[in-house]
CSV table of C-alpha atoms and ligand atoms in Angstrom, one decimal:
chain,number,residue,atom,x,y,z
B,59,MET,CA,-0.1,-9.7,-19.7
B,60,PRO,CA,-2.5,-12.9,-19.6
B,61,ILE,CA,-5.4,-9.8,-17.5
B,62,GLY,CA,-7.9,-8.6,-19.7
B,63,THR,CA,-7.2,-5.2,-20.6
B,64,ILE,CA,-9.9,-2.1,-20.6
B,65,ARG,CA,-9.4,-2.0,-24.2
B,66,ASP,CA,-10.8,-5.3,-24.8
B,67,LEU,CA,-13.8,-5.1,-22.8
B,68,GLY,CA,-16.0,-3.0,-24.6
B,69,SER,CA,-17.6,-0.8,-22.6
B,70,GLU,CA,-18.9,1.6,-24.2
B,71,GLY,CA,-22.4,2.7,-22.8
B,72,LYS,CA,-22.1,-0.5,-19.8
B,73,THR,CA,-22.1,0.8,-16.6
B,74,VAL,CA,-18.7,-0.3,-15.2
B,75,LEU,CA,-17.9,-1.1,-11.5
B,76,LEU,CA,-14.6,0.4,-11.0
B,77,ARG,CA,-12.8,-1.1,-8.2
B,78,LEU,CA,-10.2,2.0,-7.5
B,79,ASP,CA,-7.5,2.2,-3.9
B,80,LEU,CA,-7.7,6.2,-2.7
B,81,ASN,CA,-6.8,4.7,0.6
B,82,SER,CA,-4.3,8.2,2.0
B,83,PRO,CA,-3.1,9.6,4.5
B,84,ILE,CA,-5.9,11.9,5.7
B,85,ASP,CA,-5.8,14.1,8.6
B,86,PRO,CA,-8.7,12.4,10.8
B,87,SER,CA,-9.5,15.5,12.5
B,88,SER,CA,-11.0,17.4,9.2
B,89,ASN,CA,-11.6,14.5,6.6
B,90,LEU,CA,-8.3,16.6,5.3
B,91,ILE,CA,-6.4,14.4,2.1
B,92,LEU,CA,-2.5,15.1,3.0
B,93,ASP,CA,-1.3,13.7,-0.5
B,94,ASP,CA,-3.3,12.8,-3.9
B,95,LYS,CA,-1.2,11.0,-5.4
B,96,ARG,CA,-3.2,7.5,-5.9
B,97,PHE,CA,-6.2,10.1,-7.1
B,98,ARG,CA,-3.9,11.3,-9.5
B,99,GLU,CA,-2.6,7.8,-10.6
B,100,HIS,CA,-6.5,6.9,-11.4
B,101,LEU,CA,-7.4,9.6,-13.3
B,102,PRO,CA,-6.2,7.8,-17.1
B,103,THR,CA,-8.1,5.2,-16.2
B,104,ILE,CA,-11.3,6.9,-15.4
B,105,ARG,CA,-10.5,9.4,-18.3
B,106,ALA,CA,-10.5,6.2,-20.5
B,107,LEU,CA,-13.8,5.0,-19.2
B,108,ASP,CA,-15.5,8.2,-20.1
B,109,LYS,CA,-18.2,6.7,-22.3
B,110,SER,CA,-19.8,4.9,-19.6
B,111,ARG,CA,-21.4,4.6,-16.2
B,112,VAL,CA,-18.9,4.8,-13.9
B,113,VAL,CA,-19.2,3.2,-10.5
B,114,ILE,CA,-16.2,3.1,-8.1
B,115,ILE,CA,-15.4,1.2,-5.1
B,116,THR,CA,-12.9,2.1,-3.2
B,117,HIS,CA,-12.3,1.9,0.4
B,118,GLN,CA,-10.3,4.1,3.2
B,119,SER,CA,-8.0,2.6,6.4
B,120,ARG,CA,-9.4,-0.3,7.7
B,121,PRO,CA,-11.7,-0.8,10.9
B,122,GLY,CA,-10.0,0.6,13.9
B,123,LYS,CA,-8.2,2.7,13.0
B,124,LYS,CA,-8.4,6.6,13.5
B,125,ASP,CA,-8.6,7.3,9.6
B,126,PHE,CA,-10.8,4.2,8.9
B,127,THR,CA,-14.2,6.9,7.5
B,128,THR,CA,-16.8,7.8,5.4
B,129,LEU,CA,-15.5,8.4,1.2
B,130,GLU,CA,-17.5,12.5,0.6
B,131,ALA,CA,-13.9,14.3,0.6
B,132,HIS,CA,-12.7,11.2,-1.3
B,133,ALA,CA,-15.1,12.1,-4.5
B,134,GLU,CA,-14.6,15.6,-4.1
B,135,LYS,CA,-11.2,15.4,-4.4
B,136,LEU,CA,-11.4,13.4,-7.2
B,137,GLU,CA,-14.2,15.7,-8.7
B,138,GLN,CA,-11.6,18.5,-8.7
B,139,LEU,CA,-8.8,16.6,-10.4
B,140,LEU,CA,-11.5,15.3,-13.1
B,141,GLY,CA,-12.9,18.6,-13.2
B,142,LYS,CA,-16.4,16.9,-13.5
B,143,PRO,CA,-18.7,15.5,-11.2
B,144,VAL,CA,-18.6,12.6,-8.9
B,145,THR,CA,-22.0,11.7,-6.3
B,146,TYR,CA,-20.8,10.2,-4.0
B,147,VAL,CA,-23.8,8.0,-2.0
B,148,ASP,CA,-23.6,6.8,1.9
B,149,SER,CA,-23.9,3.6,0.8
B,150,ILE,CA,-22.8,0.6,-0.6
B,151,PHE,CA,-25.3,-1.6,-1.9
B,152,GLY,CA,-28.6,-0.1,-0.3
B,153,ARG,CA,-31.6,0.8,-1.6
B,154,PRO,CA,-29.7,4.4,-2.5
B,155,ALA,CA,-27.0,3.2,-3.9
B,156,ARG,CA,-28.9,1.4,-6.7
B,157,GLU,CA,-31.2,4.2,-6.8
B,158,ALA,CA,-28.2,6.7,-7.4
B,159,VAL,CA,-26.4,4.4,-10.3
B,160,HIS,CA,-29.7,3.4,-12.1
B,161,ARG,CA,-30.6,6.9,-12.8
B,162,MET,CA,-26.9,7.8,-14.1
B,163,ARG,CA,-25.7,8.8,-17.9
B,164,PRO,CA,-22.7,7.1,-19.7
B,165,GLY,CA,-19.8,10.6,-18.7
B,166,GLU,CA,-21.3,10.2,-15.2
B,167,ILE,CA,-19.5,8.8,-12.0
B,168,VAL,CA,-20.6,7.8,-8.6
B,169,MET,CA,-18.6,6.8,-5.7
B,170,LEU,CA,-20.2,4.6,-3.2
B,171,GLU,CA,-19.1,4.2,0.3
B,172,ASN,CA,-16.3,3.1,1.3
B,173,VAL,CA,-16.5,-0.5,1.0
B,174,ARG,CA,-14.2,-1.9,4.5
B,175,PHE,CA,-17.5,-0.6,6.0
B,176,ASN,CA,-19.3,-3.6,4.6
B,177,ALA,CA,-17.9,-6.2,7.0
B,178,GLU,CA,-17.3,-9.3,4.4
B,179,GLU,CA,-14.3,-7.1,2.6
B,180,ASN,CA,-12.7,-7.2,5.3
B,181,LEU,CA,-12.3,-11.2,5.6
B,182,THR,CA,-9.2,-13.2,3.1
B,183,LEU,CA,-11.1,-15.4,1.2
B,184,LYS,CA,-10.4,-17.8,-1.6
B,185,PRO,CA,-11.6,-16.0,-4.5
B,186,GLU,CA,-14.5,-19.0,-5.1
B,187,GLU,CA,-15.8,-17.9,-1.3
B,188,ALA,CA,-15.7,-14.5,-2.5
B,189,LYS,CA,-18.3,-14.7,-4.5
B,190,LYS,CA,-20.3,-15.8,-2.2
B,191,THR,CA,-20.3,-13.1,-0.5
B,192,HIS,CA,-23.8,-11.1,0.1
B,193,LEU,CA,-21.0,-8.5,-1.0
B,194,VAL,CA,-20.3,-9.4,-4.5
B,195,LYS,CA,-23.4,-10.9,-5.6
B,196,LYS,CA,-25.1,-7.5,-4.4
B,197,LEU,CA,-22.4,-5.0,-6.0
B,198,SER,CA,-22.8,-7.3,-9.0
B,199,THR,CA,-25.9,-7.1,-9.8
B,200,LEU,CA,-24.8,-2.5,-10.2
B,201,GLY,CA,-22.6,-3.2,-13.2
B,202,ASP,CA,-21.7,-4.3,-16.7
B,203,VAL,CA,-18.7,-5.0,-16.5
B,204,PHE,CA,-15.7,-4.5,-13.3
B,205,VAL,CA,-12.7,-2.9,-13.5
B,206,ASN,CA,-9.8,-3.4,-10.7
B,207,ASP,CA,-7.2,-0.4,-10.9
B,208,ALA,CA,-6.4,-1.2,-7.3
B,209,PHE,CA,-3.2,-1.8,-7.4
B,210,GLY,CA,-2.2,-0.9,-3.9
B,211,THR,CA,-4.9,-3.5,-2.6
B,212,ALA,CA,-3.9,-6.2,-4.6
B,213,HIS,CA,-1.9,-7.9,-2.4
B,214,ARG,CA,-5.5,-8.8,-0.6
B,215,SER,CA,-7.9,-11.2,-1.1
B,216,GLN,CA,-10.8,-9.8,-0.3
B,217,PRO,CA,-14.2,-10.2,-2.2
B,218,THR,CA,-14.1,-6.6,-4.1
B,219,VAL,CA,-10.6,-7.4,-5.4
B,220,VAL,CA,-10.4,-11.6,-5.6
B,221,GLY,CA,-14.8,-12.4,-5.8
B,222,LEU,CA,-15.8,-9.7,-8.2
B,223,PRO,CA,-13.7,-11.0,-11.4
B,224,LEU,CA,-15.3,-14.3,-10.4
B,225,ALA,CA,-18.5,-12.9,-11.0
B,226,MET,CA,-18.8,-11.0,-13.8
B,227,ARG,CA,-16.2,-9.6,-17.1
B,228,SER,CA,-13.4,-8.0,-16.0
B,229,ALA,CA,-10.4,-6.1,-17.0
B,230,GLY,CA,-7.0,-4.7,-15.8
B,231,GLY,CA,-7.5,-1.2,-15.5
B,232,LEU,CA,-4.9,1.1,-17.3
B,233,LEU,CA,-2.8,1.8,-13.8
B,234,MET,CA,-2.6,-1.9,-12.8
B,235,GLU,CA,-1.0,-2.5,-16.4
B,236,LYS,CA,1.4,0.2,-15.8
B,237,GLU,CA,2.4,-1.5,-11.8
B,238,VAL,CA,2.3,-5.1,-13.1
B,239,PHE,CA,4.5,-4.4,-16.0
B,240,THR,CA,7.1,-2.4,-14.7
B,241,LEU,CA,8.0,-3.9,-11.6
B,242,SER,CA,7.8,-7.4,-14.0
B,243,LYS,CA,11.3,-5.8,-15.0
B,244,VAL,CA,13.2,-6.4,-11.1
B,245,PHE,CA,13.2,-10.3,-12.0
B,246,SER,CA,14.8,-9.6,-15.1
B,247,GLY,CA,17.4,-8.4,-15.9
B,248,ALA,CA,17.5,-5.5,-12.7
B,249,PRO,CA,21.1,-4.8,-11.8
B,250,GLN,CA,23.1,-6.8,-8.4
B,251,PRO,CA,23.3,-6.7,-6.1
B,252,VAL,CA,19.7,-6.2,-4.5
B,253,CYS,CA,19.0,-4.5,-1.7
B,254,MET,CA,15.8,-4.1,0.2
B,255,VAL,CA,15.1,-1.6,2.9
B,256,LEU,CA,11.9,-2.3,4.8
B,257,GLY,CA,10.5,0.6,7.5
B,258,GLY,CA,7.1,2.2,8.3
B,259,THR,CA,4.4,0.5,10.6
B,260,LYS,CA,3.6,-2.8,8.6
B,261,VAL,CA,5.6,-5.2,10.0
B,262,ASP,CA,3.3,-7.8,9.2
B,263,ASP,CA,3.8,-7.8,5.6
B,264,SER,CA,7.3,-6.6,6.0
B,265,ILE,CA,8.3,-9.7,7.8
B,266,ASP,CA,6.8,-11.8,5.1
B,267,VAL,CA,8.4,-10.0,2.6
B,268,ALA,CA,12.3,-9.8,4.2
B,269,ARG,CA,12.0,-14.4,5.0
B,270,ASN,CA,10.6,-14.7,1.4
B,271,VAL,CA,12.8,-12.6,-0.1
B,272,LEU,CA,16.0,-14.0,1.4
B,273,ASP,CA,14.8,-17.9,0.9
B,274,LYS,CA,14.2,-16.9,-3.1
B,275,GLY,CA,17.4,-15.4,-2.6
B,276,ILE,CA,15.8,-12.4,-4.5
B,277,ALA,CA,17.5,-9.7,-2.3
B,278,ASP,CA,20.7,-9.8,-1.1
B,279,THR,CA,20.5,-8.1,1.4
B,280,VAL,CA,17.4,-6.6,4.0
B,281,ILE,CA,17.4,-3.3,5.7
B,282,VAL,CA,15.7,-2.9,8.2
B,283,ILE,CA,14.1,0.5,9.6
B,284,GLY,CA,10.7,2.4,10.9
B,285,VAL,CA,8.7,-0.1,13.5
B,286,VAL,CA,10.0,-3.1,11.6
B,287,ALA,CA,13.6,-2.0,12.8
B,288,ASN,CA,12.2,-2.3,16.3
B,289,VAL,CA,10.8,-5.5,15.7
B,290,PHE,CA,14.2,-7.4,15.0
B,291,LEU,CA,15.8,-5.2,17.5
B,292,ILE,CA,14.1,-6.5,20.6
B,293,ALA,CA,13.8,-9.9,18.0
B,294,ALA,CA,18.0,-9.9,18.6
B,295,GLY,CA,17.7,-9.2,22.7
B,296,TYR,CA,18.1,-5.7,23.2
B,297,ASP,CA,15.7,-3.7,25.8
B,298,ILE,CA,14.0,-0.5,23.1
B,299,GLY,CA,12.2,0.9,26.3
B,300,LYS,CA,9.0,1.0,27.2
B,301,PRO,CA,7.1,3.8,24.8
B,302,SER,CA,8.3,1.7,22.1
B,303,ALA,CA,7.8,-1.5,23.0
B,304,GLN,CA,4.2,-0.6,24.1
B,305,LEU,CA,3.6,0.1,20.7
B,306,ILE,CA,4.8,-2.6,18.9
B,307,ALA,CA,2.0,-4.6,21.9
B,308,GLN,CA,-0.4,-2.5,21.8
B,309,LEU,CA,-0.1,-2.7,16.8
B,310,LYS,CA,-0.2,-6.5,17.9
B,311,TYR,CA,2.9,-7.8,16.4
B,312,GLN,CA,3.9,-9.8,19.1
B,313,PRO,CA,3.7,-12.2,17.5
B,314,GLU,CA,6.2,-11.1,14.4
B,315,ILE,CA,9.0,-10.9,16.8
B,316,GLU,CA,9.3,-14.7,17.1
B,317,LYS,CA,9.5,-14.3,12.6
B,318,ALA,CA,12.1,-11.7,13.3
B,319,LYS,CA,13.8,-14.5,15.5
B,320,ALA,CA,13.5,-16.9,12.4
B,321,ILE,CA,14.9,-14.4,10.3
B,322,LEU,CA,17.8,-13.5,11.9
B,323,ALA,CA,18.9,-16.7,13.1
B,324,THR,CA,19.5,-18.1,8.8
B,325,TYR,CA,19.9,-14.6,7.6
B,326,LYS,CA,21.8,-13.2,10.1
B,327,ASP,CA,24.6,-11.4,8.8
B,328,ARG,CA,22.2,-10.4,5.5
B,329,VAL,CA,19.2,-8.1,7.7
B,330,ILE,CA,20.9,-4.7,9.0
B,331,MET,CA,19.6,-3.5,11.9
B,332,PRO,CA,20.3,-0.1,13.3
B,333,GLN,CA,23.5,-0.3,15.4
B,334,THR,CA,22.3,3.7,16.9
B,335,VAL,CA,18.9,5.1,17.2
B,336,ALA,CA,17.5,9.3,17.9
B,337,VAL,CA,15.0,9.7,20.8
B,338,ARG,CA,12.2,12.3,22.0
B,339,GLU,CA,14.3,13.4,25.2
B,340,ASN,CA,13.3,16.6,26.7
B,341,ASN,CA,11.5,17.3,23.7
B,342,CYS,CA,15.2,16.7,21.3
B,343,ARG,CA,16.0,14.2,19.5
B,344,LYS,CA,18.9,12.6,21.5
B,345,GLU,CA,20.9,9.6,19.7
B,346,TYR,CA,22.3,6.6,21.3
B,347,PRO,CA,23.4,3.2,20.6
B,348,VAL,CA,20.9,0.2,20.5
B,349,THR,CA,22.4,-1.3,23.8
B,350,LYS,CA,21.8,2.0,25.8
B,351,ILE,CA,18.3,3.1,24.8
B,352,PRO,CA,16.6,4.8,27.9
B,353,GLN,CA,14.1,3.1,29.3
B,354,ASN,CA,10.9,6.3,28.8
B,355,ALA,CA,12.1,7.4,25.7
B,356,PRO,CA,10.4,6.5,22.5
B,357,VAL,CA,12.5,5.4,19.2
B,358,LEU,CA,11.3,7.6,16.4
B,359,ASP,CA,13.9,7.4,13.8
B,360,ILE,CA,17.2,6.0,13.0
B,361,GLY,CA,20.9,7.6,14.2
B,362,MET,CA,23.3,8.8,12.4
B,363,ASP,CA,25.8,6.4,12.5
B,364,ALA,CA,23.3,3.5,11.3
B,365,ILE,CA,22.0,6.1,8.4
B,366,HIS,CA,25.7,6.0,8.0
B,367,ASP,CA,26.3,2.5,8.0
B,368,MET,CA,22.9,2.2,5.7
B,369,ILE,CA,24.4,4.3,3.1
B,370,GLY,CA,27.2,2.6,2.4
B,371,VAL,CA,25.1,-0.5,1.5
B,372,LEU,CA,22.8,1.5,-0.7
B,373,LYS,CA,26.0,2.2,-2.4
B,374,LYS,CA,27.2,-0.7,-2.7
B,375,SER,CA,23.9,-2.3,-4.6
B,376,GLY,CA,22.4,-2.2,-8.0
B,377,THR,CA,19.1,-2.2,-7.5
B,378,VAL,CA,17.2,-1.1,-4.2
B,379,VAL,CA,13.2,-1.2,-3.4
B,380,LEU,CA,12.4,0.9,-0.8
B,381,ASN,CA,8.9,0.2,1.5
B,382,GLY,CA,8.2,2.5,4.5
B,383,PRO,CA,9.8,5.8,6.5
B,384,ALA,CA,12.6,5.3,8.7
B,385,GLY,CA,10.3,7.0,12.0
B,386,LEU,CA,8.5,9.9,12.4
B,387,PHE,CA,9.2,11.8,9.3
B,388,GLU,CA,6.2,14.4,10.0
B,389,GLU,CA,8.4,16.0,12.5
B,390,SER,CA,11.6,17.7,11.4
B,391,ASP,CA,13.7,16.3,14.2
B,392,PHE,CA,12.6,12.7,13.1
B,393,ALA,CA,13.2,12.8,9.6
B,394,THR,CA,16.2,13.2,9.3
B,395,GLY,CA,16.9,8.8,8.7
B,396,THR,CA,14.0,9.2,5.6
B,397,TYR,CA,15.3,11.4,4.1
B,398,GLU,CA,18.9,10.7,3.7
B,399,MET,CA,17.4,6.8,3.2
B,400,ILE,CA,15.3,8.0,0.3
B,401,LYS,CA,18.5,10.5,-1.3
B,402,ALA,CA,21.0,7.4,-1.1
B,403,ALA,CA,18.1,5.2,-2.3
B,404,SER,CA,17.7,7.8,-5.3
B,405,LYS,CA,21.0,7.6,-6.4
B,406,VAL,CA,21.2,3.7,-7.1
B,407,ASP,CA,20.6,2.5,-10.5
B,408,PHE,CA,17.3,0.7,-10.7
B,409,SER,CA,15.4,2.2,-7.8
B,410,VAL,CA,11.6,1.1,-6.9
B,411,VAL,CA,9.6,2.9,-4.2
B,412,GLY,CA,6.8,0.6,-3.0
B,413,GLY,CA,3.9,4.1,-2.4
B,414,GLY,CA,2.7,5.2,0.5
B,415,HIS,CA,4.2,7.2,2.8
B,416,THR,CA,7.6,6.5,1.3
B,417,ALA,CA,6.1,8.0,-2.0
B,418,VAL,CA,4.9,11.4,-0.3
B,419,VAL,CA,7.8,12.2,1.1
B,420,ILE,CA,9.9,12.3,-1.9
B,421,GLU,CA,7.1,14.3,-3.2
B,422,LYS,CA,8.1,16.6,-1.7
B,423,MET,CA,11.4,17.1,-1.5
B,424,GLY,CA,11.0,16.8,-5.0
B,425,LEU,CA,12.4,13.8,-6.2
B,426,GLU,CA,10.5,12.3,-8.3
B,427,GLY,CA,12.8,11.8,-11.1
B,428,ASP,CA,15.3,10.3,-10.1
B,429,PHE,CA,14.1,7.3,-9.1
B,430,THR,CA,13.2,4.5,-11.8
B,431,HIS,CA,9.6,3.7,-10.8
B,432,ILE,CA,7.2,4.9,-7.5
B,433,SER,CA,4.4,2.5,-7.1
B,434,THR,CA,1.8,2.9,-5.2
B,435,GLY,CA,1.5,0.3,-4.2
B,436,GLY,CA,3.0,-0.4,-0.3
B,437,GLY,CA,2.4,-3.5,0.8
B,438,ALA,CA,1.1,-5.1,-3.1
B,439,CYS,CA,4.7,-4.0,-4.5
B,440,ILE,CA,6.9,-5.7,-2.1
B,441,GLU,CA,4.4,-8.7,-2.3
B,442,PHE,CA,4.5,-9.0,-5.8
B,443,LEU,CA,8.6,-8.1,-5.5
B,444,THR,CA,8.8,-11.4,-4.2
B,445,GLY,CA,7.5,-13.0,-6.2
B,446,LYS,CA,4.3,-14.2,-5.9
B,447,VAL,CA,1.7,-14.0,-8.4
B,448,LEU,CA,-1.1,-11.4,-6.2
B,449,PRO,CA,-4.7,-12.7,-5.4
B,450,ALA,CA,-6.5,-9.2,-7.4
B,451,VAL,CA,-4.5,-10.2,-10.7
B,452,GLU,CA,-5.1,-14.3,-10.0
B,453,ALA,CA,-8.9,-13.3,-10.5
B,454,LEU,CA,-8.5,-11.0,-13.3
B,455,GLU,CA,-6.6,-13.9,-15.1
B,456,GLN,CA,-9.9,-16.4,-13.8
B,457,SER,CA,-12.5,-14.0,-15.8
B,458,LYS,CA,-10.3,-13.6,-18.5
B,459,LYS,CA,-10.9,-17.3,-18.9
B,460,ILE,CA,-14.5,-18.0,-17.7
B,461,PHE,CA,-15.7,-14.6,-19.4
B,462,GLY,CA,-13.4,-14.2,-22.3
P,747,3PG,C1,-2.4,0.1,1.0
P,747,3PG,O1,-2.7,1.5,1.5
P,747,3PG,O2,-1.5,-0.9,1.6
P,747,3PG,C2,-3.8,-0.1,0.4
P,747,3PG,O3,-4.4,0.9,0.4
P,747,3PG,C3,-4.1,-1.8,1.3
P,747,3PG,O4,-4.8,-1.1,2.8
P,747,3PG,P1,-4.7,-2.5,3.5
P,747,3PG,O5,-2.6,-2.8,4.3
P,747,3PG,O6,-5.4,-1.6,5.4
P,747,3PG,O7,-5.3,-3.9,3.3
């Protein structure tokens, strides 16, 4: 792999700026971390740096979302899992952060405040522009070298992801290496045909992926579930009822409907949409064909007939990439679609799962061992699988050219 690794970085005794992706499902009312998979996956990298001063940069959620919060609970969780102190500082590069870093000794760990509290981190910038941000200029003075282990954020061209590698000698962490190595296998000899299952609420990412994998012939079939399916259903001319249409408007996904229409115009036969859905009516699950969805009941899962059809497609697939749930799996009435799709995907020969919610459910079902690979990246995983070089990886490659 042409990115530097921590083995050749020579980080002993140095101050390492370590970009992690600890963005996790949390309960916004208590800040309780509901799943610690990403924390556990980063432990080997943190332990490998135990002779360095480790300054952790990470984020939780995005501005405007309910779970966009400070990182005190994240530092506590990491401390528990590592079994050694992790000092949280409620500053990104202000005086408290600088002073905390200057006080550190080798072997100590500091976690800085949610880096997306700084507006610049939320910009999508070219690496050269990202390098010129105040955020990168200030952060790069806090460390000697940079390690990026945040595979989950590798698809974002944001300052800490693409700017820091241009400003400092850098390497990919052990998780970054493992993800890139394992996911690359999908392109070389993965069993055919390939089916991509796109669900959840990150519709913008999923629509771009659907377009790419169909255009490039990476996937033979795309199955849409979750809110992604609702957008495709609208694009295909179905009335999904007021509450679900309002949710799509609220998430500002109207432009995605046009993109879904364009995909259907070219690939109608290769995009599988649910033909039945489950809605909440009088506080119960009720199923309807997509031609008869009631006006005032929210669509919260795919229906049993849809599950049956989709499982049929998975049974004929050699490779499946599963990303995103089929419905409101947190409620048992609406978890069936998600559970059944997971069970069917686990039986496919080569099975890859995008991280986030899908990985959490798989863990709860005790099926981790039945999948070929469960990525810590949701969007990053599927974007990688479209054949694009991820901005984080490209920046690390560039860093190697600049700093050796
Ligand atoms: C993720 O969970 O996908 C990453 O942490 C990136 O988050 P984002 O989609 O808010 O950029």
